[in-house]
Amino acid sequence: MTNPGERSSPGMLAVLEEKVRSQHLINVTTRCIDLEHGDRLEGQYDLVMSSMTVHHIRDVRPILEILLRVLKRGGTLAIADLDCDNGKFHDTPEGVFHNGFDRCMMKTHFEAAGLAHVRNRTAAIVQKESPSGEIRPFTVFLMTGRKEQEQ
């Protein structure tokens, strides 16, 4: 998914695609799409993942439902995003609709979408310099859930 405010996703996907090529993986596909603006996600997948994107999406529930539709039975949805950050991760609020997420609330979204075995863990701690030069840590969670029955 892309964010209309900053188009870094194509570059990030290019890095992933190079890793896929260098490791000779044949079962990994990337898609750069903007679901909020009508792009369609086609196919059926064992794993659907989003990294550092969901905080740029105004309404999370419809996006989860779209991702769930292309997830195969038994497949996993994985979302990595910011824990609550009080709006300090981004220098400007343009294109940012959530200042991170409360993990309990995200788990509720996953379960409401019909995902089971929802788990979360801290995936990374990002050290980011503020405009004043201060280095601040931000935690990134990884939330996963499995589609058990047809939705």
Coordinates of C-alpha atoms in Angstrom, one line a residue:
M1 CA 0.0 0.0 0.0
T2 CA 1.2 3.5 -0.6
N3 CA 0.7 6.7 1.3
P4 CA -0.3 9.7 -0.8
G5 CA 1.8 12.0 1.4
E6 CA 5.1 10.2 0.9
R7 CA 5.8 7.8 -1.9
S8 CA 8.6 5.8 -0.3
S9 CA 6.8 2.5 -0.8
P10 CA 8.1 1.9 -4.3
G11 CA 11.7 2.3 -3.1
M12 CA 11.1 0.0 -0.1
L13 CA 9.6 -2.6 -2.3
A14 CA 12.5 -2.4 -4.8
V15 CA 14.8 -3.3 -1.9
L16 CA 12.6 -6.3 -0.9
E17 CA 12.5 -7.4 -4.6
E18 CA 16.3 -7.3 -4.8
K19 CA 16.5 -9.5 -1.7
V20 CA 14.0 -11.9 -3.2
R21 CA 16.0 -12.1 -6.5
S22 CA 19.3 -12.5 -4.7
Q23 CA 17.9 -15.4 -2.6
H24 CA 16.2 -17.0 -5.7
L25 CA 12.8 -17.0 -4.0
I26 CA 10.0 -17.8 -6.4
N27 CA 7.0 -17.5 -4.0
V28 CA 7.3 -13.9 -2.9
T29 CA 5.3 -11.2 -4.7
T30 CA 5.2 -7.4 -3.9
R31 CA 2.4 -5.1 -4.8
C32 CA 2.4 -1.3 -4.5
I33 CA -1.2 -0.3 -4.3
D34 CA -3.4 2.4 -2.8
L35 CA -6.4 0.7 -1.5
E36 CA -7.9 3.9 -0.1
H37 CA -8.1 5.3 -3.6
G38 CA -9.6 2.4 -5.5
D39 CA -6.6 0.2 -6.4
R40 CA -7.7 -3.4 -6.3
L41 CA -5.8 -6.3 -4.7
E42 CA -6.2 -9.5 -6.7
G43 CA -5.2 -13.1 -6.1
Q44 CA -5.1 -15.4 -3.1
Y45 CA -2.1 -15.4 -0.7
D46 CA -0.7 -17.4 2.2
L47 CA 0.8 -14.3 3.8
V48 CA -0.3 -10.7 3.5
M49 CA 1.9 -8.2 5.2
S50 CA 2.1 -4.5 5.7
S51 CA 5.0 -2.6 7.2
M52 CA 4.8 0.9 8.7
T53 CA 1.8 1.7 6.5
V54 CA -1.4 1.4 8.5
H55 CA -0.8 4.6 10.6
H56 CA -1.2 6.4 7.2
I57 CA -4.6 5.0 6.7
R58 CA -7.7 6.9 8.0
D59 CA -10.0 3.9 8.6
V60 CA -8.2 0.7 9.5
R61 CA -11.2 -1.7 9.5
P62 CA -12.1 -1.6 5.8
I63 CA -8.4 -2.1 4.9
L64 CA -8.2 -5.2 7.1
E65 CA -11.3 -6.6 5.4
I66 CA -9.8 -6.0 2.0
L67 CA -6.6 -7.8 3.0
L68 CA -8.6 -10.6 4.6
R69 CA -10.5 -11.2 1.3
V70 CA -7.2 -12.1 -0.5
L71 CA -5.9 -14.2 2.3
K72 CA -6.2 -18.0 1.8
R73 CA -7.8 -20.1 4.5
G74 CA -5.1 -20.9 7.0
G75 CA -3.1 -17.9 5.8
T76 CA -1.6 -15.2 8.0
L77 CA -2.0 -11.5 8.1
A78 CA 1.0 -9.6 9.5
I79 CA 1.1 -5.9 10.2
A80 CA 4.1 -4.1 11.6
D81 CA 3.5 -0.6 12.7
L82 CA 4.2 1.9 15.5
D83 CA 3.2 1.7 19.1
C84 CA 1.5 4.9 20.3
D85 CA 4.0 7.7 19.9
N86 CA 2.2 10.9 20.7
G87 CA 2.7 12.2 17.2
K88 CA 6.5 12.4 17.6
F89 CA 7.6 9.8 14.9
H90 CA 6.8 12.0 12.0
D91 CA 8.1 15.6 11.7
T92 CA 4.8 16.8 10.2
P93 CA 1.3 15.3 10.6
E94 CA 0.6 15.4 6.8
G95 CA -0.8 12.0 5.7
V96 CA -0.6 10.6 9.3
F97 CA -4.0 9.5 10.7
H98 CA -2.8 7.6 13.7
N99 CA 0.0 8.4 16.1
G100 CA 0.8 4.7 16.4
F101 CA -1.5 2.1 17.8
D102 CA -2.5 0.6 21.1
R103 CA -1.9 -3.1 20.6
C104 CA -5.1 -4.1 22.4
M105 CA -7.1 -1.9 20.0
M106 CA -5.3 -3.4 17.0
K107 CA -6.0 -6.9 18.3
T108 CA -9.6 -6.0 18.6
H109 CA -9.6 -4.9 14.9
F110 CA -8.0 -8.2 13.9
E111 CA -10.5 -10.3 15.8
A112 CA -13.4 -8.2 14.5
A113 CA -12.2 -8.9 11.0
G114 CA -12.4 -12.6 11.8
L115 CA -8.8 -13.5 12.4
A116 CA -7.8 -16.1 15.0
H117 CA -4.7 -16.8 17.0
V118 CA -3.9 -13.1 17.1
R119 CA -0.4 -12.5 18.6
N120 CA 1.8 -9.4 18.9
R121 CA 5.4 -8.8 19.8
T122 CA 7.9 -6.0 19.6
A123 CA 9.5 -6.4 16.2
A124 CA 12.0 -3.5 16.3
I125 CA 13.1 -0.4 18.1
V126 CA 13.7 2.5 15.7
Q127 CA 16.1 5.2 16.8
K128 CA 15.1 8.4 15.0
E129 CA 16.6 11.9 15.3
S130 CA 14.1 14.7 16.1
P131 CA 14.3 18.1 14.3
S132 CA 16.2 19.4 17.4
G133 CA 18.8 16.6 17.1
E134 CA 17.6 14.4 20.0
I135 CA 17.7 10.7 19.3
R136 CA 14.4 9.1 20.3
P137 CA 13.4 5.4 20.4
F138 CA 10.1 4.2 18.8
T139 CA 8.9 0.7 19.1
V140 CA 7.4 -1.2 16.2
F141 CA 5.0 -4.1 16.9
L142 CA 4.3 -7.1 14.7
M143 CA 0.7 -8.3 14.9
T144 CA -0.3 -11.5 13.3
G145 CA -3.5 -13.4 12.9
R146 CA -4.7 -16.5 11.0
K147 CA -7.7 -16.9 8.8
E148 CA -9.3 -20.1 9.8
Q149 CA -12.6 -20.2 7.9
E150 CA -13.9 -18.7 4.7
Q151 CA -14.9 -15.1 5.3

